[in-house]
Coordinates of C-alpha atoms and ligand atoms in Angstrom, one line a residue:
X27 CA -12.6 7.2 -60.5
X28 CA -16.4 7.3 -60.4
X29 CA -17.8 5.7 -57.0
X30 CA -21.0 4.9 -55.2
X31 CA -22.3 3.7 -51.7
X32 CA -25.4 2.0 -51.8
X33 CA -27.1 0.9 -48.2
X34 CA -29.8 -2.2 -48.9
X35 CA -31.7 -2.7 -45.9
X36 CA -34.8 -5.0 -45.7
X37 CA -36.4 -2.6 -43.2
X38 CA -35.9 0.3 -45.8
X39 CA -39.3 -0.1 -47.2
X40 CA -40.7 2.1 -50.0
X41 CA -43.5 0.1 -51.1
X42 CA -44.7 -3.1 -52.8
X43 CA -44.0 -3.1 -56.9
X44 CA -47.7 -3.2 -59.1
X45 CA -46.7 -5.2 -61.2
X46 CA -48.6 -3.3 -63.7
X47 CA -45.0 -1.1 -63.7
X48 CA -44.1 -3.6 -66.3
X49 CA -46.7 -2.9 -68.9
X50 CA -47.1 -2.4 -72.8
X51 CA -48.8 -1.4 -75.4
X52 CA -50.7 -2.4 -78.3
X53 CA -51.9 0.2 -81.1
X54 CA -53.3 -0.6 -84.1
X55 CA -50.2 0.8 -86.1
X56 CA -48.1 0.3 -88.6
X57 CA -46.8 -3.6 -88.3
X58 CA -47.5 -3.8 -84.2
X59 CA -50.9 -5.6 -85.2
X60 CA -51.1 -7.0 -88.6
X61 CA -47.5 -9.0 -89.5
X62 CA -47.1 -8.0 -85.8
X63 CA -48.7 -10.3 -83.3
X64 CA -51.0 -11.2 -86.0
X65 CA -50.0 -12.5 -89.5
X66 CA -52.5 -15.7 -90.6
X67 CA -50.3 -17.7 -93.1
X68 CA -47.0 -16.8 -91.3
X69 CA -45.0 -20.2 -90.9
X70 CA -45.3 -19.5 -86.8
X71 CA -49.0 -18.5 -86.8
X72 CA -51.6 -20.7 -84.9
X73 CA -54.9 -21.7 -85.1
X74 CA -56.2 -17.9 -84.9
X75 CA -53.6 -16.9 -86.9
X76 CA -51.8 -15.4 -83.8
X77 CA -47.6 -15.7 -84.5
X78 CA -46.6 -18.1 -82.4
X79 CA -42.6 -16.9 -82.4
X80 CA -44.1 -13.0 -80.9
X81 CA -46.5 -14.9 -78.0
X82 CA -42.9 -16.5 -76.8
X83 CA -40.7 -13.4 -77.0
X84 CA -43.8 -11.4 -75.1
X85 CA -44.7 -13.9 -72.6
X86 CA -40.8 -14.5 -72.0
X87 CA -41.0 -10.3 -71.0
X88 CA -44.1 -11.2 -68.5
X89 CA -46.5 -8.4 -69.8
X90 CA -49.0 -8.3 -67.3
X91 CA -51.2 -5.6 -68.7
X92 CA -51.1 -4.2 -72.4
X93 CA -53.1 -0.7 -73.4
X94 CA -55.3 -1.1 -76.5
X95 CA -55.9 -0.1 -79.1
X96 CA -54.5 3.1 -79.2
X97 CA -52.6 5.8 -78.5
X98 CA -53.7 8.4 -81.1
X99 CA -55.9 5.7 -83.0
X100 CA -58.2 5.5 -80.6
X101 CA -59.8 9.3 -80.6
X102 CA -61.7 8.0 -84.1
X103 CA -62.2 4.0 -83.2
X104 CA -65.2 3.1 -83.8
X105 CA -65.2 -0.5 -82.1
X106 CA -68.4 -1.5 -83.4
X107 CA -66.3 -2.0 -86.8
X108 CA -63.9 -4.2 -84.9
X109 CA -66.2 -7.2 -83.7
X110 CA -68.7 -9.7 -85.1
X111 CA -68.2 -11.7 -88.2
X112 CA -64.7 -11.3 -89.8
X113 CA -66.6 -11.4 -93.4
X114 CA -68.9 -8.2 -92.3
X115 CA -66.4 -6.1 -90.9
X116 CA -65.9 -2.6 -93.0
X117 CA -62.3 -1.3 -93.5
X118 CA -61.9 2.6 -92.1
X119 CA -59.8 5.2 -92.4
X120 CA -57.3 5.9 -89.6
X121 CA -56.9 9.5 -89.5
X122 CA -54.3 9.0 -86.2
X123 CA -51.4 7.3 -89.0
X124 CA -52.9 8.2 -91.8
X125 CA -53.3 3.9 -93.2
X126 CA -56.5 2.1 -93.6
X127 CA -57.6 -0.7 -91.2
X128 CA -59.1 -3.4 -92.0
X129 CA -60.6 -4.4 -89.1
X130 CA -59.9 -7.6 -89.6
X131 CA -58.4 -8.0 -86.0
X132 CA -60.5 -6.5 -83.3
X133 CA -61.8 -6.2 -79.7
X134 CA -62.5 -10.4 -79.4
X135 CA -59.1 -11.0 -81.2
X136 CA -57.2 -8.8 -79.0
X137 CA -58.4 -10.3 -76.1
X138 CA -58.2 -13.8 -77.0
X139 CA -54.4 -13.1 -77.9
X140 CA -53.7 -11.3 -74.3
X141 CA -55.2 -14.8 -72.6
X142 CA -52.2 -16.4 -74.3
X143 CA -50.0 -14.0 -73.6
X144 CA -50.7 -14.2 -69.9
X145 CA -51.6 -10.6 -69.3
X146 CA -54.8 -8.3 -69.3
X147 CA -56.2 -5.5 -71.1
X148 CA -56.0 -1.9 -70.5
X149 CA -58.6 -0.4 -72.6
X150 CA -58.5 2.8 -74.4
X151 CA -62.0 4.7 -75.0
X152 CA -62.5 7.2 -77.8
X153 CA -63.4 10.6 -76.3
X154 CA -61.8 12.7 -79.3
X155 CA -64.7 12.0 -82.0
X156 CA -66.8 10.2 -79.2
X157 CA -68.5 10.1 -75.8
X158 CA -70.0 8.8 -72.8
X159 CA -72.7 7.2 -75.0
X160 CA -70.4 4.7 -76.6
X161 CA -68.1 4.5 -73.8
X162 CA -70.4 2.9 -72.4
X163 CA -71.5 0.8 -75.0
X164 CA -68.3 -0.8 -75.1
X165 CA -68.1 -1.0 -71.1
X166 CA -71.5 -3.1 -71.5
X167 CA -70.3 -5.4 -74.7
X168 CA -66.9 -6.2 -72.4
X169 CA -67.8 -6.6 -69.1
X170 CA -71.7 -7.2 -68.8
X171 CA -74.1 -10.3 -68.4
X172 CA -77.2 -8.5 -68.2
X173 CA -79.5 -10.0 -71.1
X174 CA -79.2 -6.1 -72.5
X175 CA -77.9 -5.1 -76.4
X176 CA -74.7 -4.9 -75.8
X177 CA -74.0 -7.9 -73.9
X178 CA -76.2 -10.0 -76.2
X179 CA -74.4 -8.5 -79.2
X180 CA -71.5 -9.9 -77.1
X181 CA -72.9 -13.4 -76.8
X182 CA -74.1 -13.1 -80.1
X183 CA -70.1 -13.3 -81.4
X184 CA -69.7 -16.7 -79.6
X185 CA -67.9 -14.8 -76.8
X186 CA -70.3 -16.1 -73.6
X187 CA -68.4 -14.9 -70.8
X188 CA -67.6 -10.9 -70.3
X189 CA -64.3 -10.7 -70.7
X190 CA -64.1 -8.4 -67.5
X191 CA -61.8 -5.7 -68.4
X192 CA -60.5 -4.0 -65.0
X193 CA -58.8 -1.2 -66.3
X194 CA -59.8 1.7 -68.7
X195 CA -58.2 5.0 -70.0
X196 CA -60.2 7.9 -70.5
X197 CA -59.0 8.9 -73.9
X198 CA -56.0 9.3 -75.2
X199 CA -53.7 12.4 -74.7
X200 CA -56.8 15.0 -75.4
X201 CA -54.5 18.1 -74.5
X202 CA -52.5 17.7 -78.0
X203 CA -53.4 19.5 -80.9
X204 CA -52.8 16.9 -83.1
X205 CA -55.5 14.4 -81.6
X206 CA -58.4 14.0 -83.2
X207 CA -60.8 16.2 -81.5
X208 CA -58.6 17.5 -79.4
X209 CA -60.1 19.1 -76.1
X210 CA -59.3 22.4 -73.8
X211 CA -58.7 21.0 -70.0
X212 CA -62.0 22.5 -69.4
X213 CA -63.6 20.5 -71.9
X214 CA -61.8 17.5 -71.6
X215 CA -62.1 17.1 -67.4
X216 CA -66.3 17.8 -67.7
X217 CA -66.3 15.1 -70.3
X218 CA -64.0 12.9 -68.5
X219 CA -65.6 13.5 -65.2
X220 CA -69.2 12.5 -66.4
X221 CA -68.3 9.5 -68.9
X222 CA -66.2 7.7 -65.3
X223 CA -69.4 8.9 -63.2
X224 CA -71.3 6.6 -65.8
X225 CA -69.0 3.9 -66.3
X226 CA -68.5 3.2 -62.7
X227 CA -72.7 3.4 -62.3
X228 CA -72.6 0.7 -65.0
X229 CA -69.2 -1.6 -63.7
X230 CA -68.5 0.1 -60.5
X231 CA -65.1 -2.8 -59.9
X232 CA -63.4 -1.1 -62.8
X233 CA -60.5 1.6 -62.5
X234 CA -60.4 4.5 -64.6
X235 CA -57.1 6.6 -65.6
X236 CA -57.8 10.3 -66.6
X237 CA -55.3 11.9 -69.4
X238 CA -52.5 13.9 -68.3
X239 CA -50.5 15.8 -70.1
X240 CA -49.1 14.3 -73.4
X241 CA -45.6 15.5 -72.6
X242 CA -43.8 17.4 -70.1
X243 CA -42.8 20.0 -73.3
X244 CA -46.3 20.7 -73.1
X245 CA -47.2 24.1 -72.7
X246 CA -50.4 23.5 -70.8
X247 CA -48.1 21.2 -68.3
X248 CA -49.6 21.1 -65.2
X249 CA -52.0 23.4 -65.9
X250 CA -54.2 20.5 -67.9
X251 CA -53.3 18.4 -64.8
X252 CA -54.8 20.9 -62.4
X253 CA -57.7 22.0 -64.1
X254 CA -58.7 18.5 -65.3
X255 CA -58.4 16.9 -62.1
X256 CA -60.3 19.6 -60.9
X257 CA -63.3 17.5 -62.2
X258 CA -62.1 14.4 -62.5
X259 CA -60.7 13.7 -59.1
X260 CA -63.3 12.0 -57.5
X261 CA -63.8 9.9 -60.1
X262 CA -61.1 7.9 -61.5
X263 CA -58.0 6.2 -59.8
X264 CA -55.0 7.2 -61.8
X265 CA -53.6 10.0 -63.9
X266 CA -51.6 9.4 -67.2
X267 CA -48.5 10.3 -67.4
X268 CA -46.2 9.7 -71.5
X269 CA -42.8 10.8 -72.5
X270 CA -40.3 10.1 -74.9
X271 CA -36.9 10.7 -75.4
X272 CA -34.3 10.9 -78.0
X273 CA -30.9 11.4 -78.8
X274 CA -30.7 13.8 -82.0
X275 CA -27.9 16.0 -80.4
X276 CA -25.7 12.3 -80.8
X277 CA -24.6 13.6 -77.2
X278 CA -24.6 10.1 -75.1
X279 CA -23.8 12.2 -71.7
X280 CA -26.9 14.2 -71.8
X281 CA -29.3 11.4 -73.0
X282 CA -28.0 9.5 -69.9
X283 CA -28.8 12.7 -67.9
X284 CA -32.4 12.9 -68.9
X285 CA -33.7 10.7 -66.0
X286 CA -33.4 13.9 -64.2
X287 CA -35.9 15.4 -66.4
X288 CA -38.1 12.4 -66.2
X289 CA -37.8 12.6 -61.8
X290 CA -38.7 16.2 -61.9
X291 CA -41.9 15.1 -64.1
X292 CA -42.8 12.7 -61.6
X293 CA -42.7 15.0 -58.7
X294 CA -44.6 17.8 -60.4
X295 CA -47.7 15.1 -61.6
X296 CA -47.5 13.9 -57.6
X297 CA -47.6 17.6 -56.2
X298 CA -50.6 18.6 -58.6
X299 CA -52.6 15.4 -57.9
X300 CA -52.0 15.8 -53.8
X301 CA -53.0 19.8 -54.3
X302 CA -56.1 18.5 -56.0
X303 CA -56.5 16.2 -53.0
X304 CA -55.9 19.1 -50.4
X305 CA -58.1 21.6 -52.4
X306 CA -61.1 19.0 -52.1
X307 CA -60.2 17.9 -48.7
X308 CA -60.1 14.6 -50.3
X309 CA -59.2 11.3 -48.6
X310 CA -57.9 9.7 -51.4
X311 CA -54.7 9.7 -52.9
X312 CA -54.2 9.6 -57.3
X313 CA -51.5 7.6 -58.1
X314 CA -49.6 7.3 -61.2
X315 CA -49.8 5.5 -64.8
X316 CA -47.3 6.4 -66.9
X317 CA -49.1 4.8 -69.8
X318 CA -46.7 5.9 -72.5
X319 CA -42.8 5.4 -72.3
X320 CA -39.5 4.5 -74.3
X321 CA -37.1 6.3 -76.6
X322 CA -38.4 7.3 -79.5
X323 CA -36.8 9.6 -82.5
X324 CA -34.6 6.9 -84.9
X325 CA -37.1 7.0 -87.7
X326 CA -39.3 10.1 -87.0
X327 CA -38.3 12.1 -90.0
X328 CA -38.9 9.2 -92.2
X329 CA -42.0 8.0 -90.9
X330 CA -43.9 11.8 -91.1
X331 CA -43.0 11.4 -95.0
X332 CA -44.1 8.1 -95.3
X333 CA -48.1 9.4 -94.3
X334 CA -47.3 12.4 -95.9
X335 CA -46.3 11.1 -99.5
X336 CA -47.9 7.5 -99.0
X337 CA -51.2 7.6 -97.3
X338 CA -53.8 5.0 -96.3
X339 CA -51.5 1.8 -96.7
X340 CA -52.7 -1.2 -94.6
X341 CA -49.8 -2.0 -92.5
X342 CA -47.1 0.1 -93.6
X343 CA -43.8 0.3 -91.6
X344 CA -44.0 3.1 -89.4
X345 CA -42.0 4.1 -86.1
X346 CA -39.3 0.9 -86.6
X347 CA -37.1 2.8 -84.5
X348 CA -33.8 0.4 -84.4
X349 CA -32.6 0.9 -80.8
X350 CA -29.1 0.9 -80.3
X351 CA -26.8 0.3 -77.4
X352 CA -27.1 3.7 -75.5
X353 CA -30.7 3.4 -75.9
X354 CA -30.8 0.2 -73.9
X355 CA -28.9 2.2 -71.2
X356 CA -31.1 4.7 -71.0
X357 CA -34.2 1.9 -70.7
X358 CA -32.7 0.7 -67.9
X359 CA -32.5 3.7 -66.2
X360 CA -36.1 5.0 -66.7
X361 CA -36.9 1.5 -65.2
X362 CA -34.8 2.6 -62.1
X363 CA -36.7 5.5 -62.1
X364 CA -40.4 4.0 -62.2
X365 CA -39.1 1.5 -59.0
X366 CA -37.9 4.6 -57.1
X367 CA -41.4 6.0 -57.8
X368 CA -42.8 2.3 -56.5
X369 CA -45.1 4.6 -54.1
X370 CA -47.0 6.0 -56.3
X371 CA -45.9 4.7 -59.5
X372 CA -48.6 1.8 -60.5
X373 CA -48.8 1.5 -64.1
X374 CA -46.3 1.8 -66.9
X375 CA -46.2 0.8 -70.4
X376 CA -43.5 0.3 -72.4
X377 CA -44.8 1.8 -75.8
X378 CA -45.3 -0.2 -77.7
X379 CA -44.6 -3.9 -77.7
X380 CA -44.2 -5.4 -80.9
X381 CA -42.5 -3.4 -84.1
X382 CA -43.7 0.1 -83.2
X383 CA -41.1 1.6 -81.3
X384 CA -40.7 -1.9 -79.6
X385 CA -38.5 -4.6 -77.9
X386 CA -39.3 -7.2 -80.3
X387 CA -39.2 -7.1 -84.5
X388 CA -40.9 -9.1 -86.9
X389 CA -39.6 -9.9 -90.6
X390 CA -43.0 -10.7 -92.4
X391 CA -41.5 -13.4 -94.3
X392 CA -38.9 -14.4 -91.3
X393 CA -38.4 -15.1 -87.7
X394 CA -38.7 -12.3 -85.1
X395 CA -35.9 -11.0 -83.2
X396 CA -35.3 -9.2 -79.5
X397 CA -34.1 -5.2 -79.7
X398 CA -31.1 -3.8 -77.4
X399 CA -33.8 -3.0 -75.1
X400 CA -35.4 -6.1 -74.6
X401 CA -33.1 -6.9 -72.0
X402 CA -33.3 -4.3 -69.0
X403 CA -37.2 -4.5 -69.7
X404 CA -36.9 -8.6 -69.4
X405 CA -34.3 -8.1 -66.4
X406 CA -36.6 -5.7 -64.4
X407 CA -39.7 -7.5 -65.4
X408 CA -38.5 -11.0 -63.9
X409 CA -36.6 -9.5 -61.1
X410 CA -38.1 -6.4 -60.4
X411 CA -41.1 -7.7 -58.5
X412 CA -41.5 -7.5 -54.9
X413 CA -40.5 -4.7 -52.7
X414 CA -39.1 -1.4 -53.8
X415 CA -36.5 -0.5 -51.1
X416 CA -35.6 3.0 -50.5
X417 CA -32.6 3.9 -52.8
X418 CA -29.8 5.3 -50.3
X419 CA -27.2 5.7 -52.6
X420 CA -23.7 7.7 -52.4
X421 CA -22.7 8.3 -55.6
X422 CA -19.9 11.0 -57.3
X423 CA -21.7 13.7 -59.8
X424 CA -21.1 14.9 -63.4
X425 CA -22.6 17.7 -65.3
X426 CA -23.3 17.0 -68.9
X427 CA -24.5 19.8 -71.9
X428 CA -27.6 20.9 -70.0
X429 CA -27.7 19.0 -66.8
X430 CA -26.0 19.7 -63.5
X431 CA -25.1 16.9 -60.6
X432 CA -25.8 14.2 -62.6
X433 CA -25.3 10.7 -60.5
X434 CA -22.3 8.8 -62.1
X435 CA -24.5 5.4 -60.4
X436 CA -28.4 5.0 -60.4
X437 CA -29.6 2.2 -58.7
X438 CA -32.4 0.5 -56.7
X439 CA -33.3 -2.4 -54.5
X440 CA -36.0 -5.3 -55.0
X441 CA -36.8 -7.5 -52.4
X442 CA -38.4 -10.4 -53.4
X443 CA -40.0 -11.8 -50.0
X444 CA -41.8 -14.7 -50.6
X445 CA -38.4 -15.9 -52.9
X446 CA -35.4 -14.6 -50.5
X447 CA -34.3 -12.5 -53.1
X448 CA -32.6 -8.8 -53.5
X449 CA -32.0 -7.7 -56.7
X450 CA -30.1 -4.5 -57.2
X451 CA -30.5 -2.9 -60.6
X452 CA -27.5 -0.7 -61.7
X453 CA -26.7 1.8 -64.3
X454 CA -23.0 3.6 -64.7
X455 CA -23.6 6.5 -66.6
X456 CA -20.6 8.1 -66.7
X457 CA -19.2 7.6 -69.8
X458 CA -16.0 8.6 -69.5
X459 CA -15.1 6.6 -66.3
X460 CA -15.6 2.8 -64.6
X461 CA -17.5 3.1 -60.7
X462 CA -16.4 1.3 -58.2
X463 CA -19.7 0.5 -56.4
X464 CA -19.8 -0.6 -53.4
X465 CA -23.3 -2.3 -51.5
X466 CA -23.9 -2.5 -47.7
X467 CA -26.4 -6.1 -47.7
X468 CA -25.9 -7.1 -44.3
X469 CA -29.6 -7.1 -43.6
X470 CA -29.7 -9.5 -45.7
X471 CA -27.9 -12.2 -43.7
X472 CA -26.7 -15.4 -45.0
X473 CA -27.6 -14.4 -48.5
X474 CA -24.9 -14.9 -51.2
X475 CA -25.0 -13.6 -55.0
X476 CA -27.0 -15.8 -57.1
X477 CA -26.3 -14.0 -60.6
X478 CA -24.6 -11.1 -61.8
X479 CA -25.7 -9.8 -65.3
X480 CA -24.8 -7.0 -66.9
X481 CA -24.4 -5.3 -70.3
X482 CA -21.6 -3.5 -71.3
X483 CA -20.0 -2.1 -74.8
X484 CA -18.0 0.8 -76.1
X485 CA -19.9 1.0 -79.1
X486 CA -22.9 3.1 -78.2
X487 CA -24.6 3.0 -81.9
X488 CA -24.6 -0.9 -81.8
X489 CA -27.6 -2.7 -82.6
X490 CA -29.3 -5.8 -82.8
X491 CA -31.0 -7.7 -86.1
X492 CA -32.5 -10.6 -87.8
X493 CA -29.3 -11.9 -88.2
X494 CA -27.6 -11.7 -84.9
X495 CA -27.4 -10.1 -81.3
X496 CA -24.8 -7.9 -81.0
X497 CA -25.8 -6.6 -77.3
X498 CA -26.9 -8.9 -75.1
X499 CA -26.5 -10.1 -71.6
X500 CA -23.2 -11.4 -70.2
X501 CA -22.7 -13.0 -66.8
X502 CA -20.3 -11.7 -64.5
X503 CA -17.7 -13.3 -61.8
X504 CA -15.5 -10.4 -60.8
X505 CA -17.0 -9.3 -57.6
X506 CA -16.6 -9.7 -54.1
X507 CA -19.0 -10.4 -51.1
X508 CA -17.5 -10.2 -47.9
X509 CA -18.9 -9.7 -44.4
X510 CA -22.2 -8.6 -46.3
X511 CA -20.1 -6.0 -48.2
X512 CA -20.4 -6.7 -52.1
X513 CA -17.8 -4.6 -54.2
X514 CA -17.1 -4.4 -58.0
X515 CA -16.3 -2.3 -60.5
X516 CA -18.8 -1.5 -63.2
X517 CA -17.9 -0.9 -66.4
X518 CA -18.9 2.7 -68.1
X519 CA -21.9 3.1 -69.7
X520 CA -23.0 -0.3 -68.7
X521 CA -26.5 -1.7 -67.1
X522 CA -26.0 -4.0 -64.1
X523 CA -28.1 -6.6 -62.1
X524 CA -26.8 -8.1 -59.0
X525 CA -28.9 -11.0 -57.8
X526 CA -28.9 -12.0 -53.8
X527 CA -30.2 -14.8 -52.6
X528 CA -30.3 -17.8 -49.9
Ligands
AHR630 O1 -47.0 5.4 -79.2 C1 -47.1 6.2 -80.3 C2 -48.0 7.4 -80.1 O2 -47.4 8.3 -79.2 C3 -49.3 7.2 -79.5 O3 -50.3 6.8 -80.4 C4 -49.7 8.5 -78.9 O4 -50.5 8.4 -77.8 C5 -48.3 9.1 -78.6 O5 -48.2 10.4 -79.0

């Protein structure tokens, strides 16, 4: 039988959770905008025509930051189309999805929608078919009271108050070919370098994230990172980190396995940004923003047809990946992942957030409805905050297709201070083979378990839909706690959280 020790010790510190880690991401494509979040005339829509079913799902996730407005969009936004008087606004060609926007939701619509969704934006600037100039210009129209163009063009749009945007990415993944002008490292860290060198001159409270590599499959990974940072380092605050993964092979074992993958990309961005540091005899220490994350491969093929054969639709459906059952494992297990990586780790974002490879769905003439992985995202989100505690974990090994040593239990500590609260998030990946799983909490004195939730099925290729939620959360009783020794047996394949309290 599969088996693992876990030690959760209070004094164990790792470090305390941004909890930026539980992010998103709003592009403008396909249905994530328009009959996304926004659909004036929907039964659920509100005054600003904002759907009022999506604003309950998202703030029931607790989204505290969500990237805008792109993703590959933004390398030919023009955001100057995007505010002022709905009725003036000109429709342009996105070249990113191939679909026409409208423009009828913009900049001021996107941020009055994030107030109600409780969270804050992280803004995207173009740098593919644009530069420092209107970098800034946007920088001045969004954070500025300075009686200067920008910021009266601002206040001219009934918007009074800057809306104070903290955090900013410097372009969007620059080192892929198919980004609209796409840039060498070279290129990309000297323009980089001087359009954060103005921005902070203009706002110097923001923080800026320079783009790392768009995936570790890139053949310029870590070379990009080196050489950008090179010129970048002193600059901005985070590097970019995206990945997605997939399960074409249909081989459940190795998808499970691919956390290792994702822990080897972590270390490698860390080790370039602290040789940076040490080359530069730098005091300061680059953390992490893995701005760009989920599974992603369901409806690929389908989609590059779709702007192939169909181009410039407004709205069209595009990356509706249906996750399935396995998928929502393997969410669960990056999310382990990012809170082992709590050090350095300080921004994540689940892309994306509504209908584009997202947790929640819309039907434009019906309700909206949560995704198999809605639920380790809403379980870490609400429970994950706190301190990380340093994972000491025991556990029996597996090798799948093309990993070796391949932990049968992942798992990871939260301690929630100001609550008395542990948390311990779980994932069995064998998935052949129930763990027993075994957790040393006697630091934790007097505290008894509050909650145990878990998914489990056999059917990996289960899904939810409109009409019903096949995967979902169950509660669990069949544990023991005894002299600060909690033992149970998790099922295979199967996403656990174990909730201590006083
Ligand atoms: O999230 C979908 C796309 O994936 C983004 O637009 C791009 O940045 C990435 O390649």
């Amino acid at each position: 039988m599969a088996k693992a020790k876990m030690i959760v010790d209070k004094d164990f510190k790792l470090a305390k959770i941004d909890k930026r880690i539980y992010g998103s991401f709003i592009e403008h494509l396909g249905r994530a905008v328009y009959n996304g979040i926004y659909q004036p005339g929907h039964p659920s829509a509100d005054e600003d025509g904002f759907r009022k079913d999506v604003l309950e799902l998202v703030k029931e996730l607790d989204v505290p930051i969500i990237r805008y407005p792109g993703g590959n969009f933004v390398s030919n936004f023009f955001w100057e189309d995007s505010v002022g008087p709905k009725g003036e606004r000109k429709p342009r060609l996105d070249l990113a999805w191939r679909t026409l926007e409208t423009n009828e939701f913009g900049l001021g619509e996107f941020a009055k929608w994030t107030k109600k969704a409780n969270s804050e934006i992280m803004m995207a600037v173009n740098l593919g078919t644009r530069g420092i100039a209107d970098a800034l210009n946007l920088l001045e129209y969004c954070n500025l009271d300075t009686n200067s163009y920008y910021s009266d063009l601002r206040k001219s749009h009934g918007v009074k108050e800057p809306y104070n945007i903290k955090t900013w990415c410097l372009g969007n993944e620059m080192d892929g070919p198919w980004q609209m002008g796409h840039k060498t490292a070279t290129e990309y860290g000297r323009l980089a370098a001087e359009t954060a060198k103005a921005m902070k001159t203009m706002d110097s409270s923001i923080e800026l994230v320079s783009c790392g590599s768009s995936n570790v499959e890139m053949p310029t990974f870590p070379e990009w990172e080196a050489t950008t940072l090179e010129e970048t380092y002193d600059y901005v605050d985070y590097i970019s980190l995206h990945n997605y993964y997939g399960n074409a092979e249909n081989d459940t074992e190795d998808f499970f396995a691919k956390t290792q993958d994702l822990e080897r990309f972590i270390h490698t961005v860390i080790a370039t940004c602290d040789y940076v540091k040490a080359k530069k005899r730098s005091k300061k220490t680059l953390n992490l923003s893995f701005d760009e994350w989920n599974v992603w491969f369901h409806a690929m093929a389908s989609d590059n047809e779709e702007m192939e054969k169909r181009p410039w639709q407004i709205a069209p459906h595009l990356l509706e990946d249906i996750y399935d059952y396995e998928d929502a494992i393997l969410v669960g297990l990056i999310l382990i992942t990012f809170l082992k990586h709590a050090d350095r780790l300080k921004m994540a974002c689940l892309a994306q957030l509504v209908n584009v490879i997202a947790p929640i769905m819309t039907e434009n003439d019906g309700g909206a409805w949560k995704q198999t992985i809605y639920y380790p995202f809403l379980h870490a989100s609400k429970y994950g905050r706190g301190i990380a505690l340093q994972s000491v974990v025991n556990s029996t090994k597996h090798d799948s297709a093309k990993h070796e040593d391949v932990t049968d239990i992942e798992s990871v500590a939260v301690y929630n201070e100001e609550k008395d609260e542990v948390t311990i998030f779980a994932v069995n990946r064998n998935i052949k083979e129930d763990a027993l799983f075994e957790a040393d909490v006697r630091s934790f004195e007097g505290y008894r378990v509050l909650e145990y939730i878990a998914l489990e099925n056999d059917d990996m290729k289960i899904v939810n839909s409109i009409t019903g939620e096949k995967v979902s959360p169950i509660g669990r009783t069949d544990y023991e706690l005894k002299d600060g020794i909690f033992t149970t047996t998790m099922k295979k394949c199967s996403w656990n959280v174990i909730r201590f309290g006083k």
